Amino acid sequence: MPGICVFEVDGGGENKIFCQNLSFLAKLFLDHKTLYYDVDPFLFYLICKTDDRGVHIAAYYSKEKHSQDDYNLACILTLPCYQKQGIGKFMIEFSYALSKRERSHSPEMNECENLCIFLTTNNY
């Protein structure tokens, strides 16, 4: 069934190369992106479109694990072939909702599934 799914990827450990490659991908489309090789302090959220052929990366955003300034986004990118489909709006709303849930220290903080279902069924 077509839809949107979100994956959280920690920039550290075994995912380091993958997250560095996401940063390189973003640099191709964003002239002003600062490229950091140290992705350990970041979490990456992949927004994927699903269809009958599988799961396809459509966009991503990153955020600092521990932001001193309480920023909820560090970098945001929607791949050109997925632009103008509401994915950017979805990412921003998702990042704010996730930040709000993290600040409330809810026991469901690590469970994004209910949040994604709410956002996708109500707006997209």
Short mmCIF file of C-alpha atoms in Angstrom, two decimals:
data_model
loop_
_atom_site.label_atom_id
_atom_site.label_comp_id
_atom_site.label_asym_id
_atom_site.label_seq_id
_atom_site.Cartn_x
_atom_site.Cartn_y
_atom_site.Cartn_z
CA MET A 1 0.00 0.00 0.00
CA PRO A 2 1.45 3.43 -0.93
CA GLY A 3 2.42 5.62 1.97
CA ILE A 4 5.16 7.33 3.94
CA CYS A 5 7.43 5.74 6.52
CA VAL A 6 10.08 7.30 8.75
CA PHE A 7 13.32 5.70 9.93
CA GLU A 8 15.56 7.10 12.66
CA VAL A 9 19.27 6.46 12.07
CA ASP A 10 21.95 7.25 14.64
CA GLY A 11 24.95 8.95 13.05
CA GLY A 12 27.38 7.03 15.22
CA GLY A 13 28.69 3.50 15.18
CA GLU A 14 27.85 1.16 12.33
CA ASN A 15 25.74 3.79 10.53
CA LYS A 16 28.50 6.39 10.26
CA ILE A 17 29.37 5.84 6.57
CA PHE A 18 25.69 5.76 5.58
CA CYS A 19 25.05 9.07 7.37
CA GLN A 20 28.16 10.66 5.86
CA ASN A 21 26.86 9.63 2.43
CA LEU A 22 23.50 11.26 3.21
CA SER A 23 25.41 14.46 3.97
CA PHE A 24 27.29 14.19 0.67
CA LEU A 25 23.98 13.65 -1.14
CA ALA A 26 22.54 16.80 0.44
CA LYS A 27 25.64 18.76 -0.59
CA LEU A 28 24.81 17.99 -4.24
CA PHE A 29 21.55 19.93 -3.93
CA LEU A 30 22.29 22.52 -1.21
CA ASP A 31 24.99 25.04 -2.06
CA HIS A 32 25.29 26.43 1.45
CA LYS A 33 25.48 23.09 3.27
CA THR A 34 28.44 22.78 5.58
CA LEU A 35 29.87 19.30 5.28
CA TYR A 36 30.88 17.57 8.49
CA TYR A 37 32.66 14.25 8.50
CA ASP A 38 31.77 13.80 12.16
CA VAL A 39 28.15 12.67 12.04
CA ASP A 40 28.26 11.02 15.49
CA PRO A 41 26.44 13.90 17.25
CA PHE A 42 23.48 13.73 14.84
CA LEU A 43 20.32 11.73 14.36
CA PHE A 44 19.05 11.31 10.81
CA TYR A 45 15.39 10.84 9.97
CA LEU A 46 14.75 9.23 6.57
CA ILE A 47 11.37 9.88 5.03
CA CYS A 48 10.57 7.14 2.55
CA LYS A 49 7.75 6.65 0.09
CA THR A 50 6.41 3.14 -0.19
CA ASP A 51 4.73 1.58 -3.18
CA ASP A 52 4.28 -1.82 -4.76
CA ARG A 53 7.97 -1.82 -5.83
CA GLY A 54 9.39 -1.19 -2.34
CA VAL A 55 10.65 1.62 -0.13
CA HIS A 56 12.34 4.69 -1.67
CA ILE A 57 14.22 7.47 0.13
CA ALA A 58 12.39 10.69 -0.66
CA ALA A 59 13.87 13.06 1.90
CA TYR A 60 15.73 13.33 5.16
CA TYR A 61 16.46 15.70 7.95
CA SER A 62 19.09 15.64 10.63
CA LYS A 63 19.21 17.08 14.10
CA GLU A 64 21.75 17.25 16.87
CA LYS A 65 21.31 14.62 19.57
CA HIS A 66 21.95 17.26 22.23
CA SER A 67 21.33 20.77 20.90
CA GLN A 68 22.38 23.53 23.28
CA ASP A 69 20.04 25.92 21.46
CA ASP A 70 17.09 23.48 21.32
CA TYR A 71 17.11 23.35 17.52
CA ASN A 72 14.94 20.62 16.08
CA LEU A 73 16.58 20.62 12.61
CA ALA A 74 20.17 20.79 11.41
CA CYS A 75 19.71 19.97 7.72
CA ILE A 76 16.62 19.23 5.66
CA LEU A 77 16.51 17.88 2.11
CA THR A 78 13.77 16.65 -0.19
CA LEU A 79 15.10 14.98 -3.32
CA PRO A 80 14.01 16.88 -6.45
CA CYS A 81 11.80 14.09 -7.82
CA TYR A 82 9.76 14.15 -4.57
CA GLN A 83 9.37 17.91 -4.21
CA LYS A 84 5.92 19.56 -4.27
CA GLN A 85 4.32 16.49 -2.70
CA GLY A 86 4.02 17.79 0.86
CA ILE A 87 7.04 15.88 2.16
CA GLY A 88 8.85 19.04 3.30
CA LYS A 89 5.81 20.11 5.28
CA PHE A 90 5.54 16.60 6.73
CA MET A 91 9.21 16.67 7.84
CA ILE A 92 8.86 20.03 9.56
CA GLU A 93 5.65 19.01 11.36
CA PHE A 94 7.20 15.68 12.32
CA SER A 95 10.34 17.36 13.69
CA TYR A 96 8.29 19.77 15.82
CA ALA A 97 6.04 16.99 17.11
CA LEU A 98 9.03 14.80 17.92
CA SER A 99 10.81 17.66 19.71
CA LYS A 100 7.67 18.39 21.71
CA ARG A 101 7.41 14.73 22.71
CA GLU A 102 11.11 14.64 23.70
CA ARG A 103 10.74 17.74 25.88
CA SER A 104 7.78 16.18 27.69
CA HIS A 105 9.92 13.10 28.49
CA SER A 106 7.03 10.87 27.54
CA PRO A 107 7.61 7.12 27.97
CA GLU A 108 6.67 6.79 24.29
CA MET A 109 9.50 9.14 23.27
CA ASN A 110 11.33 6.51 21.19
CA GLU A 111 8.19 5.21 19.51
CA CYS A 112 7.59 7.30 16.40
CA GLU A 113 5.00 4.97 14.92
CA ASN A 114 1.91 6.53 16.53
CA LEU A 115 3.17 10.01 15.69
CA CYS A 116 3.68 9.06 12.03
CA ILE A 117 0.25 7.46 11.80
CA PHE A 118 -1.34 10.61 13.25
CA LEU A 119 0.49 12.95 10.88
CA THR A 120 -0.06 10.85 7.77
CA THR A 121 -3.74 10.18 8.35
CA ASN A 122 -4.54 13.77 9.26
CA ASN A 123 -2.57 15.75 6.70
CA TYR A 124 -1.13 13.66 3.90
#
